[in-house]
PDB file of C-alpha atoms in Angstrom:
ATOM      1  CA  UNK A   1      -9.194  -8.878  26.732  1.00  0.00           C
ATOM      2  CA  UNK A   2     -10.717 -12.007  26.503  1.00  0.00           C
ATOM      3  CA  UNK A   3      -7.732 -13.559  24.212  1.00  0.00           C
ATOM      4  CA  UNK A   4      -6.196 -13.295  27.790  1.00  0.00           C
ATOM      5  CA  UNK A   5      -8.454 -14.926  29.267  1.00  0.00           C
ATOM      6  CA  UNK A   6      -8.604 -18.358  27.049  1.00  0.00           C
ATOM      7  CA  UNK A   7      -5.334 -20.729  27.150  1.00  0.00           C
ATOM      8  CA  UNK A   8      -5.945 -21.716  23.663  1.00  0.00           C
ATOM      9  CA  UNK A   9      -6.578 -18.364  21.995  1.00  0.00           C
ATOM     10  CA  UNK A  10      -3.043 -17.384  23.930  1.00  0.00           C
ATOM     11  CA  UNK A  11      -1.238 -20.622  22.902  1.00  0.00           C
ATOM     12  CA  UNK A  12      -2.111 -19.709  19.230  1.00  0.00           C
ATOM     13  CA  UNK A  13      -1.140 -16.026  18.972  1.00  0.00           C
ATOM     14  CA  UNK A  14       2.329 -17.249  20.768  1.00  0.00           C
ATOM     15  CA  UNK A  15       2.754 -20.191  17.928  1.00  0.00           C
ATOM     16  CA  UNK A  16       2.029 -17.464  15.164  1.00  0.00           C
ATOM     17  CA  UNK A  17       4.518 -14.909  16.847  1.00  0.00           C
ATOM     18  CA  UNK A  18       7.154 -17.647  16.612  1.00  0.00           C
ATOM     19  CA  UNK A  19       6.817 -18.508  12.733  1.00  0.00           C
ATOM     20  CA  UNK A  20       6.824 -14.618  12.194  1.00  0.00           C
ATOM     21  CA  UNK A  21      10.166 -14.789  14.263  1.00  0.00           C
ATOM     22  CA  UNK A  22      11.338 -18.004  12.394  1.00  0.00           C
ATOM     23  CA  UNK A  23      10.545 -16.095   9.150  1.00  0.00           C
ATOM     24  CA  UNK A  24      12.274 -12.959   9.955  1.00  0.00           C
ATOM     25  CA  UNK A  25      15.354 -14.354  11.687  1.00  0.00           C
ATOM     26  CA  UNK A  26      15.642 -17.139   8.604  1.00  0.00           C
ATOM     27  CA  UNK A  27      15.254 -14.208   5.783  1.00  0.00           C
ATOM     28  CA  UNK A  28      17.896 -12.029   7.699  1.00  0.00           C
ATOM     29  CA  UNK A  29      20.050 -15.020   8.300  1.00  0.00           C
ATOM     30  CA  UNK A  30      19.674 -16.558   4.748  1.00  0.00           C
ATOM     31  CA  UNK A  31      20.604 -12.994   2.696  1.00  0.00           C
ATOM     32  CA  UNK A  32      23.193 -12.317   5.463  1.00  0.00           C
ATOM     33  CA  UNK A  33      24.788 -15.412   4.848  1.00  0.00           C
ATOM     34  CA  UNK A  34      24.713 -15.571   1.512  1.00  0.00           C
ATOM     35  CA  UNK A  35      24.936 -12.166  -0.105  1.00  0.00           C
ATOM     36  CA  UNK A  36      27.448 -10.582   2.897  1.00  0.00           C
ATOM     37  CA  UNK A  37      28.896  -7.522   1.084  1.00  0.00           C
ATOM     38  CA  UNK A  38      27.312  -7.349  -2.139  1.00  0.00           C
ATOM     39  CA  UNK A  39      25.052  -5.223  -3.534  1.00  0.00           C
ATOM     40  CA  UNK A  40      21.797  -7.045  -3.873  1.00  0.00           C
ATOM     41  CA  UNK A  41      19.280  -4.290  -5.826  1.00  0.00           C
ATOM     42  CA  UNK A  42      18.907  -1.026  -6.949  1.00  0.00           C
ATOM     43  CA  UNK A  43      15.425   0.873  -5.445  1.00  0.00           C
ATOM     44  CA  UNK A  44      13.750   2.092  -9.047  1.00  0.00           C
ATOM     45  CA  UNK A  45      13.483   5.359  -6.986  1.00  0.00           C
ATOM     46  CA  UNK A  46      16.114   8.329  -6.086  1.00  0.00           C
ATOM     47  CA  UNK A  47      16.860   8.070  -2.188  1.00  0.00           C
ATOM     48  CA  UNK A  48      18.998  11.325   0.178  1.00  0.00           C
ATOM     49  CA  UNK A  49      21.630  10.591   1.627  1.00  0.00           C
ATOM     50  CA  UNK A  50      19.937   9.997   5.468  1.00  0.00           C
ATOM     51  CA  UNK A  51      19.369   6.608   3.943  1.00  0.00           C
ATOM     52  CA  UNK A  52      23.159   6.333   3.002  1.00  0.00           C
ATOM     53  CA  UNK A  53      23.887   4.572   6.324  1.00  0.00           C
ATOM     54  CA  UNK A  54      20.365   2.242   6.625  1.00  0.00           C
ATOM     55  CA  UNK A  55      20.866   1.259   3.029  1.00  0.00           C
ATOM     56  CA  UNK A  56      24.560   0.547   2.464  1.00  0.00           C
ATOM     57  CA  UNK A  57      24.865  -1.614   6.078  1.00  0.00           C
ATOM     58  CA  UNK A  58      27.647  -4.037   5.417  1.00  0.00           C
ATOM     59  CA  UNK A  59      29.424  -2.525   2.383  1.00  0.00           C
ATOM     60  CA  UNK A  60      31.301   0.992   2.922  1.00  0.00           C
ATOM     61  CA  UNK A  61      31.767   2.771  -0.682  1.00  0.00           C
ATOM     62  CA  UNK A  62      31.132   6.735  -0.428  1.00  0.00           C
ATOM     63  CA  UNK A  63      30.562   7.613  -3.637  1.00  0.00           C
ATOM     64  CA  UNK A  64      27.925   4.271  -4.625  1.00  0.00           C
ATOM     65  CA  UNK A  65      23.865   6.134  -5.322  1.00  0.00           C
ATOM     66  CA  UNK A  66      22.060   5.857  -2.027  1.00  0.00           C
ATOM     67  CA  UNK A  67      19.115   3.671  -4.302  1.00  0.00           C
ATOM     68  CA  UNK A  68      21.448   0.764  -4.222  1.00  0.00           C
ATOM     69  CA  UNK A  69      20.754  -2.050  -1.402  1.00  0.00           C
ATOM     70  CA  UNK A  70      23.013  -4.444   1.014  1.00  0.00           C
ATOM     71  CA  UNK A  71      21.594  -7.948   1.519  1.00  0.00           C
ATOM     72  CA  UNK A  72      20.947  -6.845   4.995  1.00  0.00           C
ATOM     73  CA  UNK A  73      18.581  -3.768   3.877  1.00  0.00           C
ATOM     74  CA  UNK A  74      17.090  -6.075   1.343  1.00  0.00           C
ATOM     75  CA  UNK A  75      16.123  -8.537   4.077  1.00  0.00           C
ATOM     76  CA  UNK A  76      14.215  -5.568   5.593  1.00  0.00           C
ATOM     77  CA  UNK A  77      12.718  -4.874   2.519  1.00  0.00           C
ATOM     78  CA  UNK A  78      11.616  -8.023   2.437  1.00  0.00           C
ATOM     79  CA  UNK A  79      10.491  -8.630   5.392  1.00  0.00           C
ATOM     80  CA  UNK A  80       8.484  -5.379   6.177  1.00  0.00           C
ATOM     81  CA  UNK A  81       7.045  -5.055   2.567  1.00  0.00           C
ATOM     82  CA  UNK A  82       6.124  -8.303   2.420  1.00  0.00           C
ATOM     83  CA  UNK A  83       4.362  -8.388   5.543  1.00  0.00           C
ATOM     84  CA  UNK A  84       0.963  -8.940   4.045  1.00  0.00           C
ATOM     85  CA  UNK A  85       2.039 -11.789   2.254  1.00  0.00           C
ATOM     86  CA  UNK A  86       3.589 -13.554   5.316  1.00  0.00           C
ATOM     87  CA  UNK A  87       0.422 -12.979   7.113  1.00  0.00           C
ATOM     88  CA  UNK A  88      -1.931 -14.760   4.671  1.00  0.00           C
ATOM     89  CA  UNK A  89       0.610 -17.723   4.193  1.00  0.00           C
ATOM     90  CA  UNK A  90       1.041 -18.332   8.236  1.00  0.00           C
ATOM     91  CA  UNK A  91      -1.920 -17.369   9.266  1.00  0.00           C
ATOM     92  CA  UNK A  92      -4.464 -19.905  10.734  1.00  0.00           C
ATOM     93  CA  UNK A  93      -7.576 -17.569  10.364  1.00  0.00           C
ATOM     94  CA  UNK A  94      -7.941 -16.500   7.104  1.00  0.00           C
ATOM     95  CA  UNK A  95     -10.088 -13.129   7.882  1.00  0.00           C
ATOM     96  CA  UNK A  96      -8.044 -10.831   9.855  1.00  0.00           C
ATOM     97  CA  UNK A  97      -9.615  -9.160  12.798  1.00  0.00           C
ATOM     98  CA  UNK A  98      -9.281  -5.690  11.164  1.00  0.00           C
ATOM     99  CA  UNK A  99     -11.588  -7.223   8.030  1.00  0.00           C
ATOM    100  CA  UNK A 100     -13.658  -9.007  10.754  1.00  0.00           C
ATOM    101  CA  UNK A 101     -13.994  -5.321  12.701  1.00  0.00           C
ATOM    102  CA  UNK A 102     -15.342  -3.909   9.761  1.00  0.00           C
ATOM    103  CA  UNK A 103     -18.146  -6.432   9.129  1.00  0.00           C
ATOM    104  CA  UNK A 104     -21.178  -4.297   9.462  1.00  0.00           C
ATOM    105  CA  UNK A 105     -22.811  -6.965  12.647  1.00  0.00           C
ATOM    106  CA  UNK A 106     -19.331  -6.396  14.919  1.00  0.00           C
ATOM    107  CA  UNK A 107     -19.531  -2.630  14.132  1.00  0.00           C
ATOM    108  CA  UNK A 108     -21.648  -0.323  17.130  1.00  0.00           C
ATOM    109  CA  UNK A 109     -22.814   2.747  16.641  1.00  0.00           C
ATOM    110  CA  UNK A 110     -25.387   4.020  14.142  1.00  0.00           C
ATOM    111  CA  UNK A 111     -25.687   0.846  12.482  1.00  0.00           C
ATOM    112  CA  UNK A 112     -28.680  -0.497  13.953  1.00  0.00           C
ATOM    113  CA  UNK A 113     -29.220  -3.814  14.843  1.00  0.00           C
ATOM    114  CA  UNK A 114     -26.929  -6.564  13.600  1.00  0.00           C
ATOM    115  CA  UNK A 115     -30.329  -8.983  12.278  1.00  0.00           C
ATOM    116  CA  UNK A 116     -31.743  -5.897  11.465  1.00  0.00           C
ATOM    117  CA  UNK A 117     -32.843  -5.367   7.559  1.00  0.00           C
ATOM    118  CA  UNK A 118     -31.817  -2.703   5.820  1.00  0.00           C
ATOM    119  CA  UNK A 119     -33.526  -0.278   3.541  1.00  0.00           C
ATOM    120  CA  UNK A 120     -31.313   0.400   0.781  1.00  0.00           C
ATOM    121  CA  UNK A 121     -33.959   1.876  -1.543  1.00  0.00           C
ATOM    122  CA  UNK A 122     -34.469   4.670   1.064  1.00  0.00           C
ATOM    123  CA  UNK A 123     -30.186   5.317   1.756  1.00  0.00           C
ATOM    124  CA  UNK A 124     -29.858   5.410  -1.916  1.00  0.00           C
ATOM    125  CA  UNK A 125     -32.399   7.906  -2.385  1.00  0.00           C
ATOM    126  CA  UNK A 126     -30.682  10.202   0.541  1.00  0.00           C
ATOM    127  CA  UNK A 127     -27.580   9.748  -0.921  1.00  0.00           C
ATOM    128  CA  UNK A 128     -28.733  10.672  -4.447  1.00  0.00           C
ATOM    129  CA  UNK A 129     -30.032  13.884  -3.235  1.00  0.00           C
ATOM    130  CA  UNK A 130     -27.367  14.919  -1.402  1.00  0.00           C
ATOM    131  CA  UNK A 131     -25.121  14.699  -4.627  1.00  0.00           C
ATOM    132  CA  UNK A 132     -24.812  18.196  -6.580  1.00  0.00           C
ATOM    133  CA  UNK A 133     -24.948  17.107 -10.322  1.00  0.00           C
ATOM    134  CA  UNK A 134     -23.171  19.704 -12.693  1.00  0.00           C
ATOM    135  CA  UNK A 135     -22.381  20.118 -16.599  1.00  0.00           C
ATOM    136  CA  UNK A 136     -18.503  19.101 -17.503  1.00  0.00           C
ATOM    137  CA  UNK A 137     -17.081  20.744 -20.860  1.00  0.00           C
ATOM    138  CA  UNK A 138     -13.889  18.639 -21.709  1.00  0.00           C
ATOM    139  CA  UNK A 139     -11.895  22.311 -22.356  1.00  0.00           C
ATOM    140  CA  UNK A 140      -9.972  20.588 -25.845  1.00  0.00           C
ATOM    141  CA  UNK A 141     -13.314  19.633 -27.684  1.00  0.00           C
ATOM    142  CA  UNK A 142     -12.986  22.924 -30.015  1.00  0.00           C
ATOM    143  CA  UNK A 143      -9.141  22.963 -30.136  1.00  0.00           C
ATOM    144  CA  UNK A 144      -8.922  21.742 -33.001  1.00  0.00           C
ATOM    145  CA  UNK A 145     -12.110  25.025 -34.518  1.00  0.00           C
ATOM    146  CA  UNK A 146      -9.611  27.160 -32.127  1.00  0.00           C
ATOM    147  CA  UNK A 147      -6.400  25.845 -33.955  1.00  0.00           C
ATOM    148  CA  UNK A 148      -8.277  26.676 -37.550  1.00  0.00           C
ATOM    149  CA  UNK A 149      -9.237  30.193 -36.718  1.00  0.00           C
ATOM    150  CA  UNK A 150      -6.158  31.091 -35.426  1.00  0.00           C
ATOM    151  CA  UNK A 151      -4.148  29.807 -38.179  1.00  0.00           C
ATOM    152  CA  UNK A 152      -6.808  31.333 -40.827  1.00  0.00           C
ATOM    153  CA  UNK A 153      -6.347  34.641 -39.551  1.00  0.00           C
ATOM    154  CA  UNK A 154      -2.401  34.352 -39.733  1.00  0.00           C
ATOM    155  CA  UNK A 155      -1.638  34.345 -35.415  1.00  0.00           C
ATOM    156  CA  UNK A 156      -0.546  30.984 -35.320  1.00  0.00           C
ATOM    157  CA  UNK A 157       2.795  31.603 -35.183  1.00  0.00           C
ATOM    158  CA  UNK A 158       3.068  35.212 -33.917  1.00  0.00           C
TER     159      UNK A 158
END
């Protein structure tokens, strides 16, 4: 609410919504453009055919795999999969507001106090006595005394 509120906190969220929309709109345009009808990649994964229709925009061959992509689908791709990427390279703030959220001082709640200390030696302890400790037995240690018996008294192969 109070992003509303300040002219210059508004002016900035509209300048980074316009380079996302110069990005987006110059990735669409530039593979569009470009790559109009061909088949730009093929997924490394099987697709069904629902995605026939999203991924094959701009080419119409009935019997091509569904896990080949259009330019246009591959500008998606790109776009929405490399999301991340866009946002550290345009973004003025380098700490997003979801890493800055889970800073322990903005976080309310049980936390305490944000200048308050905390005693780790104490949540340790809690937390090591709320662990259940147990014995593991990797189950192929004796395979190979299991293999020997067998085969000395003549089942192996039975």
């Amino acid at each position: 609410m109070s992003a509303m509120m300040n002219p210059a906190m508004m002016t900035g969220m509209m300048k980074q919504s316009f380079m996302a929309q110069i990005y987006q709109v110059g990735i669409s345009f530039g593979l569009g453009y470009f790559f109009s009808g061909f088949i730009m990649a093929k997924l490394p994964f099987g697709l069904t055919e629902k995605f026939k229709v999203m991924m094959h925009q701009g080419f119409n061959i009935p019997l091509l795999d569904v896990s080949f992509v259009s330019s246009m689908s591959l500008a998606f791709l790109c776009i929405y999969g490399l999301q991340s990427l866009h946002g550290l390279l345009l973004s003025a703030n380098p700490m997003d507001e979801d890493l800055r959220m889970m800073n322990p001082q903005y976080m309310a709640g049980g936390a305490g106090a944000p200048n308050q200390p905390k005693d780790y030696a104490r949540l340790f302890e809690s937390e090591k006595d709320s662990y259940q400790l147990m014995n593991y037995e990797f189950a192929l240690n004796k395979a190979e005394d299991y293999l020997i018996l067998k085969h000395k008294k003549g089942e192996l192969f039975q």
